[in-house]
Structure formats: C-alpha cells, structure tokens
Coordinates of C-alpha atoms in Angstrom, one line a residue:
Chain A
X1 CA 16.9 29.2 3.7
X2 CA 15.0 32.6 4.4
X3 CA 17.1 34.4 6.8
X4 CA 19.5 31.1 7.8
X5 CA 21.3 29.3 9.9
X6 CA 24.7 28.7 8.9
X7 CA 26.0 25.2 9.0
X8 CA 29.4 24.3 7.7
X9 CA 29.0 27.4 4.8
X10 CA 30.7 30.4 4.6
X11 CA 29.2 33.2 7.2
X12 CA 27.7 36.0 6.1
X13 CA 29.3 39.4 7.5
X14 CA 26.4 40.4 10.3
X15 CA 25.2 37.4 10.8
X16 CA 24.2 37.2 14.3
X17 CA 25.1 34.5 16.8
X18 CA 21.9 33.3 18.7
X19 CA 21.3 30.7 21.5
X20 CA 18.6 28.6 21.0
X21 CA 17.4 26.1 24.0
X22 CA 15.6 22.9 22.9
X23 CA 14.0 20.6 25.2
X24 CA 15.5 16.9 26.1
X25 CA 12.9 15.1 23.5
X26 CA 14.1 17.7 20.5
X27 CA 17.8 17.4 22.1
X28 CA 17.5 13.7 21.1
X29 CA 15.4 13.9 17.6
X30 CA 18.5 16.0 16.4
X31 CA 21.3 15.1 17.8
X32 CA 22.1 17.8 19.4
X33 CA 23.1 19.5 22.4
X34 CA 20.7 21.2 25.0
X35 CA 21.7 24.7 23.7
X36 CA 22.3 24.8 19.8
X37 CA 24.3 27.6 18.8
X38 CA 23.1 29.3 15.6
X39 CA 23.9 32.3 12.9
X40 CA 21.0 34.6 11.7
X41 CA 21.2 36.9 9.0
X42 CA 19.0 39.6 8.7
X43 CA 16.7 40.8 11.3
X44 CA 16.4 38.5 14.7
X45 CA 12.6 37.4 14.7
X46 CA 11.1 34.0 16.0
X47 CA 11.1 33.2 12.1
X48 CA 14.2 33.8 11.2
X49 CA 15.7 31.8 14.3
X50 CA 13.1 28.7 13.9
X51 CA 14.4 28.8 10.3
X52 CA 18.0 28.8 11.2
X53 CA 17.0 26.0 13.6
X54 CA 15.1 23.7 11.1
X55 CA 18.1 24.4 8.1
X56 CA 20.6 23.1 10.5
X57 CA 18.5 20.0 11.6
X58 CA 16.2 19.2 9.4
X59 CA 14.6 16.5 11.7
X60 CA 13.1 18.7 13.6
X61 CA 10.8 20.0 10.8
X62 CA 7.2 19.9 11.9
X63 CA 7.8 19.3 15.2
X64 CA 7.6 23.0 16.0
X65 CA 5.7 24.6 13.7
X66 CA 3.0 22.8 11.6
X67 CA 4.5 21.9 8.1
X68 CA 1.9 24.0 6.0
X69 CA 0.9 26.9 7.7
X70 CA 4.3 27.8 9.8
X71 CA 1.8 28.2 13.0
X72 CA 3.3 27.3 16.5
X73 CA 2.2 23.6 17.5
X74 CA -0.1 23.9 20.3
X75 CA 2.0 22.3 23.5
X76 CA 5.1 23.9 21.9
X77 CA 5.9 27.1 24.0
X78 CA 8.9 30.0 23.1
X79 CA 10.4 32.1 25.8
X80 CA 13.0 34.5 26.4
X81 CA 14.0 34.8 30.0
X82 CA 10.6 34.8 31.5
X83 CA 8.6 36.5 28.7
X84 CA 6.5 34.1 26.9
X85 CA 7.1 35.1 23.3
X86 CA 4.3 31.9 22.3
X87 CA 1.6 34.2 21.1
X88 CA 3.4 37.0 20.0
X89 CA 4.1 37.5 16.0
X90 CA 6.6 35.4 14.5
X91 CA 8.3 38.4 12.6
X92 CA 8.3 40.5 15.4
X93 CA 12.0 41.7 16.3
X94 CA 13.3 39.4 19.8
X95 CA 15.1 41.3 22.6
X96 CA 18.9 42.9 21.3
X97 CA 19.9 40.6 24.4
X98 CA 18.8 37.5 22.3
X99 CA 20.4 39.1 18.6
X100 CA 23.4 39.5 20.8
X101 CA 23.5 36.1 22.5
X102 CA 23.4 36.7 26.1
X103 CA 19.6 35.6 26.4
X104 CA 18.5 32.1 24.8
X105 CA 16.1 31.4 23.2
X106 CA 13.9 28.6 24.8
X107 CA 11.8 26.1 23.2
X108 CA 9.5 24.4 26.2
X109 CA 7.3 21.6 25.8
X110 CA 3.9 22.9 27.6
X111 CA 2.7 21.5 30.8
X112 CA 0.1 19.3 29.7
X113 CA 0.1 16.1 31.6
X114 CA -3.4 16.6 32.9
Chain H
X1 CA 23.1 -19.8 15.1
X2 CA 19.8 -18.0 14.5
X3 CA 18.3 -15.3 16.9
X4 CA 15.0 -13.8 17.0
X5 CA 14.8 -9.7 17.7
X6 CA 11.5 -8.4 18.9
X7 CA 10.9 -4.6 18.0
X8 CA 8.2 -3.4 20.8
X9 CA 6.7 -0.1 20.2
X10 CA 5.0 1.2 23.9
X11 CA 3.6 4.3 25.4
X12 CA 6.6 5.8 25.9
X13 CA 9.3 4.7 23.7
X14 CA 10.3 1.2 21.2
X15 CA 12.7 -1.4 23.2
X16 CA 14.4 -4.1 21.2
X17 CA 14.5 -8.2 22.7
X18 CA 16.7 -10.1 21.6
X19 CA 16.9 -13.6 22.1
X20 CA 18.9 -16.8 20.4
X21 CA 16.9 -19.5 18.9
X22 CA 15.6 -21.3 22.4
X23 CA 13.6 -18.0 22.8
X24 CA 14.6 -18.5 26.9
X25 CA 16.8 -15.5 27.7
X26 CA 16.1 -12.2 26.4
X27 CA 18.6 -9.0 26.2
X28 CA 16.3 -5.9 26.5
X29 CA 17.5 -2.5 24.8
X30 CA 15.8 0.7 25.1
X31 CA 14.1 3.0 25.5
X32 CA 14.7 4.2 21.7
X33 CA 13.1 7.9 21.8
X34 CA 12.2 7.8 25.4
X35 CA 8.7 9.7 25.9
X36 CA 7.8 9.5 22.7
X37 CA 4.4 7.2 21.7
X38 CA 5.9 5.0 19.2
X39 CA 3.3 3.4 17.7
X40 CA 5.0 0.9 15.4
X41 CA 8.4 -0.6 14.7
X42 CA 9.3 -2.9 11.6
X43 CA 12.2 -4.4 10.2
X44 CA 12.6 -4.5 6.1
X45 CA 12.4 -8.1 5.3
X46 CA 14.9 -7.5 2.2
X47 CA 17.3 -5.7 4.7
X48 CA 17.1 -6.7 7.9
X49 CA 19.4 -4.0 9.3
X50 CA 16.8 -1.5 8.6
X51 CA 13.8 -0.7 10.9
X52 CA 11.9 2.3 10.6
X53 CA 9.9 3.2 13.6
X54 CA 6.9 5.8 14.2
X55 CA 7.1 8.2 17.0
X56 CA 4.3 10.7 18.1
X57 CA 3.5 12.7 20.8
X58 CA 1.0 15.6 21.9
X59 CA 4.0 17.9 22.3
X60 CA 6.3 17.8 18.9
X61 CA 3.7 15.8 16.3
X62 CA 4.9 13.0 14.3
X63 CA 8.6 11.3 13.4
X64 CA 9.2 8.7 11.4
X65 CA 12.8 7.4 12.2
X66 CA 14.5 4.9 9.8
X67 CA 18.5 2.9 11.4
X68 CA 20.3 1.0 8.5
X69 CA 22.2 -0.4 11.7
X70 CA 19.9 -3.1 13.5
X71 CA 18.5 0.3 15.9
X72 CA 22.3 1.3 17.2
X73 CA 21.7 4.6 15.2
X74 CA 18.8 6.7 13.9
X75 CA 17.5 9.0 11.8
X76 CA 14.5 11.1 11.0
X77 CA 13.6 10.4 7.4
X78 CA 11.4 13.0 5.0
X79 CA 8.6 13.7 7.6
X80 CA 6.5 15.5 4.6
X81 CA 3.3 13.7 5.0
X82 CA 1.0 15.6 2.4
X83 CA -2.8 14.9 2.0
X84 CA -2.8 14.4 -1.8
X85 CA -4.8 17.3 -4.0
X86 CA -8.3 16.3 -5.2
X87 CA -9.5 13.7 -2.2
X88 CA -12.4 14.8 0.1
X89 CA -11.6 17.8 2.0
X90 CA -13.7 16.0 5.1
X91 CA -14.7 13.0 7.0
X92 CA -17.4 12.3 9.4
X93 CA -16.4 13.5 13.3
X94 CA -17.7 11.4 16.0
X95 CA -21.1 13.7 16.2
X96 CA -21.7 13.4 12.2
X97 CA -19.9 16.6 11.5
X98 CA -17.9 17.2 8.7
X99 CA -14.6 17.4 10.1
X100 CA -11.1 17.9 7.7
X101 CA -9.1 15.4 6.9
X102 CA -5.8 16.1 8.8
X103 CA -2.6 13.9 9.2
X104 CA -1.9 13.2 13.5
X105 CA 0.5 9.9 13.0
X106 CA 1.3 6.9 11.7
X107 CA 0.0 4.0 13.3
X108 CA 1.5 1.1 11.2
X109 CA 4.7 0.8 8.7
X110 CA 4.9 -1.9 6.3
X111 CA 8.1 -2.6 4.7
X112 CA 8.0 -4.3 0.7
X113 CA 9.1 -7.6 1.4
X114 CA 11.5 -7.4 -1.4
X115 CA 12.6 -3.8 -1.8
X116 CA 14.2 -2.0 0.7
X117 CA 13.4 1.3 -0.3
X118 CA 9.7 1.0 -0.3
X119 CA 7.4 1.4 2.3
X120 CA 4.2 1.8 3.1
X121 CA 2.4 3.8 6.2
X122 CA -0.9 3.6 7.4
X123 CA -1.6 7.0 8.9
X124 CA -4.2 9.2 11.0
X125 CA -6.5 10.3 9.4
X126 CA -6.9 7.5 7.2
X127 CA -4.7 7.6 4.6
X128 CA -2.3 5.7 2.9
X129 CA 1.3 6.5 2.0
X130 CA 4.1 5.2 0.2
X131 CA 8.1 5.8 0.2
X132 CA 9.9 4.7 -2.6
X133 CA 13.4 6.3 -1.8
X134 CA 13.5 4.9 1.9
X135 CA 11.5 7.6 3.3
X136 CA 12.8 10.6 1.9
X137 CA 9.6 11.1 0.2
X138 CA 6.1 10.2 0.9
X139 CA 3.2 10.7 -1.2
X140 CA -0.5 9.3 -0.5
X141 CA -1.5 6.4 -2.4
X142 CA -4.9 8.7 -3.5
X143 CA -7.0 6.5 -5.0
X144 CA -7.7 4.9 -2.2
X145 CA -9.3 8.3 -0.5
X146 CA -10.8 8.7 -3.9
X147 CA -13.3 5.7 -2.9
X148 CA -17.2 7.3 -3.1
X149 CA -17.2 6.6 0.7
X150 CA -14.6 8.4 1.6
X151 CA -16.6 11.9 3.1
X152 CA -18.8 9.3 5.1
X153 CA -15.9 7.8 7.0
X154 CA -15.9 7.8 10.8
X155 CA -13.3 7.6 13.5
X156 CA -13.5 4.5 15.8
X157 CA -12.5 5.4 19.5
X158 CA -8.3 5.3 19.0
X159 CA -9.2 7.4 15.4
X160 CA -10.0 7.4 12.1
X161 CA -6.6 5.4 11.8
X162 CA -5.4 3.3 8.8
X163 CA -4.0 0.3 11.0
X164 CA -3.2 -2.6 8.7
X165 CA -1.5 -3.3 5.4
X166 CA -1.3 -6.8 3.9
X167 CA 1.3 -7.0 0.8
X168 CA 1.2 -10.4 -0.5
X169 CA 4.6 -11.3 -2.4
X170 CA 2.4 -14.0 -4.4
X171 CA 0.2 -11.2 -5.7
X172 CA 2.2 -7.7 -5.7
X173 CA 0.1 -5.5 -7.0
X174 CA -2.7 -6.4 -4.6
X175 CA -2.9 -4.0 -1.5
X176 CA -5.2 -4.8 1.5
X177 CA -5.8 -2.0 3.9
X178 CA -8.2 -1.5 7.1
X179 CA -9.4 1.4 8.7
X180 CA -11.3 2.0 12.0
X181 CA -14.2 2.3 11.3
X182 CA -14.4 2.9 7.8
X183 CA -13.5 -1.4 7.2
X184 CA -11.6 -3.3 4.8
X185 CA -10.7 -2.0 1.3
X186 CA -8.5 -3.5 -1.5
X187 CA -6.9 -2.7 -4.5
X188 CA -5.5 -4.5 -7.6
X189 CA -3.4 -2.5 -9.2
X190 CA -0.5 -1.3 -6.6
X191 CA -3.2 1.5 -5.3
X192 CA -4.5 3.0 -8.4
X193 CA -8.0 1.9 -7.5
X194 CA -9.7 0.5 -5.0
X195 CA -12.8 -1.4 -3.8
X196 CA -14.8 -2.2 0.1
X197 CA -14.0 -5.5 0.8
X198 CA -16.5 -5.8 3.7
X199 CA -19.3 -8.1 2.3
X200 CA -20.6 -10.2 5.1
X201 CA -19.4 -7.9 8.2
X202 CA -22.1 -7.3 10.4
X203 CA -22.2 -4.4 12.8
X204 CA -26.0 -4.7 14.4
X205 CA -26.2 -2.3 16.7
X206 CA -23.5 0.0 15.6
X207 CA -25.0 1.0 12.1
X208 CA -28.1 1.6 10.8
X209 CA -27.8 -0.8 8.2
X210 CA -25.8 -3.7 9.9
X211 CA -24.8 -4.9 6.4
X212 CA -23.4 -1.9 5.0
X213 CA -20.8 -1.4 2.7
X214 CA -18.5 0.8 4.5
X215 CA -18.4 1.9 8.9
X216 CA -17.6 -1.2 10.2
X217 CA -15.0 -1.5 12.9
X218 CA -12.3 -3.6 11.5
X219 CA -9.6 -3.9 14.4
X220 CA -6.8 -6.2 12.6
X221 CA -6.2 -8.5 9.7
X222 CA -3.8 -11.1 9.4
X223 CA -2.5 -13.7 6.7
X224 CA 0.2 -16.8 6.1
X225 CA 2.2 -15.8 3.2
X226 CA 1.5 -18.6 1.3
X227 CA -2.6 -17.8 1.1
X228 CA -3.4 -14.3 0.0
X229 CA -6.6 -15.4 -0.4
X230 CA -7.1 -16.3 3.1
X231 CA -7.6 -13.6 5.5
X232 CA -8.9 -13.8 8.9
X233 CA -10.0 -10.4 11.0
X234 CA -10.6 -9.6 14.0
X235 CA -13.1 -7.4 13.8
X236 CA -14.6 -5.1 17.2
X237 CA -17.0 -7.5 17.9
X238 CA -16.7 -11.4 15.9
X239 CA -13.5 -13.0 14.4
X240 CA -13.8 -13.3 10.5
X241 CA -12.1 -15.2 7.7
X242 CA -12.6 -14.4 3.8
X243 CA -11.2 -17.0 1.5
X244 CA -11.5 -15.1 -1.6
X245 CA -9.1 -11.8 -0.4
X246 CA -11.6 -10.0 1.2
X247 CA -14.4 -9.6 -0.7
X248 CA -16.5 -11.6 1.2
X249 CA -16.7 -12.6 5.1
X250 CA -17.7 -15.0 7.6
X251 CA -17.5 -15.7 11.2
X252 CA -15.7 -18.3 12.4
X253 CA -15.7 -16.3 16.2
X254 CA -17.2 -20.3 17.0
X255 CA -16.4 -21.3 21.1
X256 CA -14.2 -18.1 21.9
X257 CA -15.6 -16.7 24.9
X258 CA -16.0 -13.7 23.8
X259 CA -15.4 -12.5 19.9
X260 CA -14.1 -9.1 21.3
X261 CA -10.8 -8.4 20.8
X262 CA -7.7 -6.6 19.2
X263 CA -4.9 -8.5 17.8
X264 CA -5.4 -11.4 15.7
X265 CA -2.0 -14.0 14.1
X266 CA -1.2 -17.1 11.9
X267 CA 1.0 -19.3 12.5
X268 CA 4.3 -19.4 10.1
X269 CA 3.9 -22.4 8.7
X270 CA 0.3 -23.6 9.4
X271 CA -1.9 -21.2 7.7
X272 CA -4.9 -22.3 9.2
X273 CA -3.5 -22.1 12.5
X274 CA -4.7 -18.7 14.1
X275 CA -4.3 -16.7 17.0
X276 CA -6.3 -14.5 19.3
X277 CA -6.5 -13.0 22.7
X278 CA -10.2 -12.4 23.5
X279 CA -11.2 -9.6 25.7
X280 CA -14.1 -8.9 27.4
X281 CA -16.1 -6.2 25.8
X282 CA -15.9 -2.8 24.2
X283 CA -16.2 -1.4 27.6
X284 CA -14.0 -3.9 29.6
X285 CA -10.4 -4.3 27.6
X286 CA -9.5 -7.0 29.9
X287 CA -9.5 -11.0 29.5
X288 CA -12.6 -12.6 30.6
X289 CA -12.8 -13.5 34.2
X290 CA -9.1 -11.7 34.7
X291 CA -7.6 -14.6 33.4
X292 CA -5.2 -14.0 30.6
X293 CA -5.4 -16.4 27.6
X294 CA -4.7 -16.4 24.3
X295 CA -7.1 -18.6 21.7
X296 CA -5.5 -21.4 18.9
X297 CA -7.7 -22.7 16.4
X298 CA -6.2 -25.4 14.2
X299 CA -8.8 -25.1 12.0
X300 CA -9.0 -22.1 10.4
X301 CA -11.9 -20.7 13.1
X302 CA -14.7 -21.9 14.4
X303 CA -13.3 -24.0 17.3
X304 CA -10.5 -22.8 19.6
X305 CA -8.5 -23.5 22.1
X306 CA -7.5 -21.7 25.4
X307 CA -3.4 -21.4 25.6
X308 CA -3.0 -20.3 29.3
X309 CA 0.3 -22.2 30.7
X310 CA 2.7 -19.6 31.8
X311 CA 0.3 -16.6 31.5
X312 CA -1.4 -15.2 34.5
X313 CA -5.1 -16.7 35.6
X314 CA -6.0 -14.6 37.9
X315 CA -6.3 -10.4 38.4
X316 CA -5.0 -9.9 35.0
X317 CA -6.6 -6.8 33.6
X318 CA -4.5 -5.8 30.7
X319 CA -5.2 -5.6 27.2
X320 CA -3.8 -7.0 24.1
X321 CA -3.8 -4.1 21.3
X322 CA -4.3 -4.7 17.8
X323 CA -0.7 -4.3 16.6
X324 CA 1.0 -6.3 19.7
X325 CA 1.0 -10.0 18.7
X326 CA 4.1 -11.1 16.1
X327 CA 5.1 -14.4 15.1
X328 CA 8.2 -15.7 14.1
X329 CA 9.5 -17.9 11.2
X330 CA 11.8 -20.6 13.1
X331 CA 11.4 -23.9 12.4
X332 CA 8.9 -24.6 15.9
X333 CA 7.1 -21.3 15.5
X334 CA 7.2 -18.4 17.7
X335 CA 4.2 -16.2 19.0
X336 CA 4.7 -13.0 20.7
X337 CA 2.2 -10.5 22.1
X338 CA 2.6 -7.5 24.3
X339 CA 0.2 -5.8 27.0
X340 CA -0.8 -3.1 28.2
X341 CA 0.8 -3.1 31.5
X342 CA 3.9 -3.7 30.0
X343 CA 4.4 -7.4 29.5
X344 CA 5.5 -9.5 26.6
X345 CA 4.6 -12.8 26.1
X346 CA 6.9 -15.4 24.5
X347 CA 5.6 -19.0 23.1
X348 CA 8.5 -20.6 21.5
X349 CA 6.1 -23.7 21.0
X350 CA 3.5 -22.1 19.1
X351 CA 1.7 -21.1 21.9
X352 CA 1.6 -24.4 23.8
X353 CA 3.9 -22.5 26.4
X354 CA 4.4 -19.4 27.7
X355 CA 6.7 -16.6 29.4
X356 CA 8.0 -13.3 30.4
X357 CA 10.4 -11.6 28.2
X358 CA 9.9 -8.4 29.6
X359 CA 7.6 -7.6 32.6
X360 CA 7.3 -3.7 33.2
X361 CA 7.5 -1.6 29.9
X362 CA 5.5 1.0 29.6
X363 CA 2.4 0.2 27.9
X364 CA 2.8 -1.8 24.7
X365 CA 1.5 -0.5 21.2
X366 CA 3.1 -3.2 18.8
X367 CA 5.1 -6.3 18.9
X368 CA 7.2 -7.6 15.6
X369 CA 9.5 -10.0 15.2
X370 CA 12.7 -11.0 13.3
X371 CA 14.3 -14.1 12.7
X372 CA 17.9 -12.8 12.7
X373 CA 20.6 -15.4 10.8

C-alpha cells in the first residue's frame, strides 16, 4: 500500500487520522459505516486517502477510480466541505482541516438521473 | 421436502423467491444491492449455497458478488477484469468506427456444473472470462477474441455484450458462446480456439450479406442437458435450432406470430419441448396485440402453441428479456420468466398454467432457478 490505510497493523508514528464519507451504495459494497475512519501516512492527497480507502476494503476497487489508469470514474464526485476537489490533481495536498480530521472527506455519486 | 429458489436479477437490485415444491406461495427476499443493475444471478450447481451475482451501475462500474450462504451474506470477489494482451485493440462502434475494446459489465455468469470454483462470465465488451479460484481471479479466455472477426464486431442496441454460455457436462471441453451482434461461436478445446457457428442465420436487411459469417443478432440460446447437439436460438428476428452444436441453423420460427423475441427455454425433461415469449418487433418490445403469451412447441419448432391461462390478455406491454425465463428440474417441470414491469411468471405445469410470484419489482433482467433438496 502506497501511503496506507491502516487496518488491524501496527500504526506508523504520524500517521494521520482522516474521515472519509462514502455514499449509501459504497456503504453497503463494503460493509461499512457512512463515515469510514482511516490512517494516512505521508502527505494527505486524494491518492494517498483513496489508497487508504481501497487497502482497507478491497471491494471497493474500481468502483472509484478506473482499475488501470487511477482516473476518477466519471459520476463519482470528491468534496471537502463545499469545494469540489473532482477535477483537481490527485497528489495535490487536501485542506490541514481534512489531514487533521475535522473536515471529511466526501465521496458523492453525481447527479445524473437525467 | 423439495423447494424451488428463484434468483431475479432487476433494474435495481436481485430479489430471491422461494417457494416449496407446489410452486403456489412464494417468500420474496430483497433487494440484494438495492440500486444497483444486477444483471445476472446464478447458483453453482455443484454447491448450491453459492450464487454469484453481477451488479453495475453508471455511478461505481462493475461488482461481481459471490455468498457461500444461500444470499444471507455477500462478498465482492476479485473484480480484476483484464482484456488479455495480444487481442484486437478495437471493435466496430455503431457508426463503423473503430472503437476500443473496453470492459462495462457482465451480463451473464455461468457456474461449471461440477466444480464450484469455476466460473465463467460473459462480459461487455464481448469477452469471455473464466475464474478458477471462485472468483478471486479472472482472466479472458483469449482465443476466443483472437477469432479473424474479431476487429469487425458490432454492438447490438443493449451492447457489444457476450450474453450466453452453454457448458455441456456430456462434452466439457466444448464452449458455446453468443454475442450481440457478432453471433454464435464455439470452441472445442475448453477455449483455446474457436470457430462462427452461424451457418444458416439470415439477417436480410440488417447486413449486406444476409448470410455472413459473423454480425448477426443472436439474442439467446438454450439447450436440455441431455442434447448438446441440439440447440435452439432465439435470434432478433426468427427462432433457430441446429442439431449438430451450432454449426449449422435452421428456422423452425413455424406459426409463432411473430419470430421476434428475447428469451428462449427447454423443458427439463423433454428436450424437444421449447419455450418462447414472442414480441412484436424490434421497435415494439411488447406481446402482440397487448396480450401476454408465452409459445410451447412439443416438437422441437416449427409448430407452437399459445400458453396464456393466468397471464394477462389485454394492455400488457412489457417485455420478456433475453436472460429472464428459467426452468426448473422437479418432477412436473417448472417455467419461470420475468418482465419488465416487474412481474414474474410461475408455470408449475410446464406452462399449461400460470401465476404471479411477484407483481411489482423493478424491472427484471434475469430469472434462474434452483431446485433446493
């Protein structure tokens, strides 16, 4: 795992706790809760968090992010309070507010019902 | 006492039916993956706890989902579906166009009738794949996009979707696969090579060479067990039998009222008892007449027979689609379809009668059935 979520292992001094929202179809995939609490190492970047994300449930591999190229999938939106992060560059450093865990991380299905 | 469970794959999620051997009463579970497109559910015929279903949507891709516990529990298996090295880079779009080959879903899983751990998905854009470690790992069976006609192939409206796999357990290494609109092709040795089985389809109208080997718009295939050899198709337009496994066709469509259609069955223990639900044309998916009927021949084609008690005669517009009709193995053989508004469709008298299991699902994709012991 490149910068890593931790699940179950030892944690890396510095790794920092982030909040990551998933929507109620994702929530279900995995198992998991609406917010999903996870540890980054290393600088806080849409990568690195997505990674965590994807190490800690695996399911949700290529539901995201396309498989090969790591692009966003197209009705998959990211935001941080209301900043839409979607186009912005992966490896691009997120708010401190989101390294420090007071703003989530959101992962929003886009509006595209027709 | 025996049951039958009915895995229904709709619009917006799978449902499970479940039913004891009268076929009268049904318990309906779901939805499983709510929102989610699933296009197929199927059970493992050498475990029966095992269903592995296919779930898509616009938003979060594809997810193939395997329970080892009769659907109380799921699980996303290896989701790593990889367009093998050395194929064709492209197909043919809609307009003629090259366009790449790129994986959207699978549209049909078939289980090995005998090992639990294999399994074979049809996928979008046509390709086939095949697990060997229940699902963990997929890799495309490439020989069979290594067929000469593969950079010719065209989509048919739903896709260029691989939609139906026939393993026969009398001949194992045989594979028989269709694609919309690409047609029938078949293999010998367990996928290593393969061959168009589409002598004697005729698309006038649709290609420039009615008779040609590949781009004919095969909806479904279905066969008894017993007869690999004997295949019957429902093709976009004309019903079809082959009695030599494909390699060549003819059309036994006979007195249907129309030879349009999706879905196409064979009875469990009559194997030249067939099923279909004819619809009206390629730009009216609805029964002739809004009257909803499905179509028994007891002659292998050729001359058929309307089945209507119990189904609706009048200002019935739904469709039947080509994965939604099932039979079952009990001793008087049950027939299954679902519909696109939502309905399915129980004969437990090999279609002689019919009834409601379930009224208002979403909009249903697939239909399969297990005989539970």
């Amino acid at each position: 795992m490149s910068a890593g979520a931790v699940s179950g292992g030892a944690v890396s001094a510095g790794a920092r706790p982030v909040r990551l929202h998933l929507p109620a179809q994702l929530r279900e995939l995995a198992g998991a809760p609406a917010e999903v609490g996870l540890l980054v190492q290393g600088p806080v970047t849409q990568r690195t968090v997505l990674d965590a994300l994807e190490a800690l449930h695996p399911g949700l591999v290529g539901t995201l992010r396309d498989r090969r190229t790591g692009r966003r999938r197209a009705f998959v939106r990211f935001y941080v309070g209301e900043e839409d992060l979607s186009n912005a560059s992966p490896d691009d450093l997120l708010p401190e507010a989101v390294a420090r865990g007071e703003l989530a991380y959101v992962v929003v299905g886009a509006m595209a019902g027709g | 006492m025996s049951g039958v469970r009915l895995l229904v794959g709709t619009r917006k999620g799978g449902f499970v039916l479940t039913s004891d051997e009268a076929r009268r009463n049904w318990q309906v579970q779901g939805p499983f993956f709510a929102g989610w497109e699933v296009y197929h559910m199927a059970a493992s015929p050498a475990a029966p706890e095992r269903i592995w279903a296919s779930q898509s949507n616009g938003w979060f891709g594809q997810v193939v989902q395997r329970s080892d516990d009769a659907g109380r529990t799921w699980a996303a298996v290896g989701n790593d579906f990889h367009y093998a090295d050395g194929g064709p880079a492209d197909h043919l779009f809609y307009d003629g166009t090259p366009r790449p080959f790129e994986f959207t879903r699978v549209w049909h899983i078939e289980p090995s009738p005998s090992d639990p751990d294999v399994v074979w998905a049809g996928a979008q854009d046509a390709a086939l794949f095949r697990s060997g470690d229940g699902g963990m790992t997929w890799s495309e069976v490439a020989g069979l996009r290594a067929h000469p006609s593969a950079a010719g192939w065209q989509p048919g409206a739903g896709g260029l979707c691989l939609h139906t796999v026939l393993l026969s357990p009398l001949e194992p290494e045989r594979l028989v696969v269709a694609i919309s609109a690409a047609g029938v092709f078949r293999s010998d040795d367990s996928g290593g090579t393969w061959k168009a089985a589409n002598r004697g389809l005729s698309s006038g109208g649709v290609l420039a060479d009615p008779d040609a080997e590949v781009g004919h718009c095969v909806h479904h295939l279905a066969a008894h067990p017993s007869r690999p050899e004997t295949i019957y198709m429902q093709k976009h337009w004309d019903v079809m039998r082959s009695d030599d496994g494909g390699w060549n066709w003819h059309e036994v469509s006979g007195d249907l009222p129309s030879d349009f259609g999706f879905c196409i069955g064979v009875h469990a223990h009559e194997p030249e008892t067939v099923y279909v639900v004819p619809i009206k044309s390629d730009s009216e998916h609805y029964p002739p007449d809004g009257r909803l009927a499905v179509y028994r021949s007891r002659s292998g084609g050729g001359e058929w027979e309307p089945l209507t008690r119990g189904l609706p005669q009048e200002h019935c517009y739904v469709d039947v689609l080509r994965d939604a009709m099932a039979v079952d193995t009990l001793d008087e053989c049950g027939v299954y379809f679902g519909t696109t508004g939502g309905q399915v469709y129980v004969s437990a008298d090999g279609g002689d009668n019919w009834a409601c299991a379930a009224r208002d699902l979403p909009a249903v994709l697939s239909v399969e059935a297990q005989v539970l012991a």
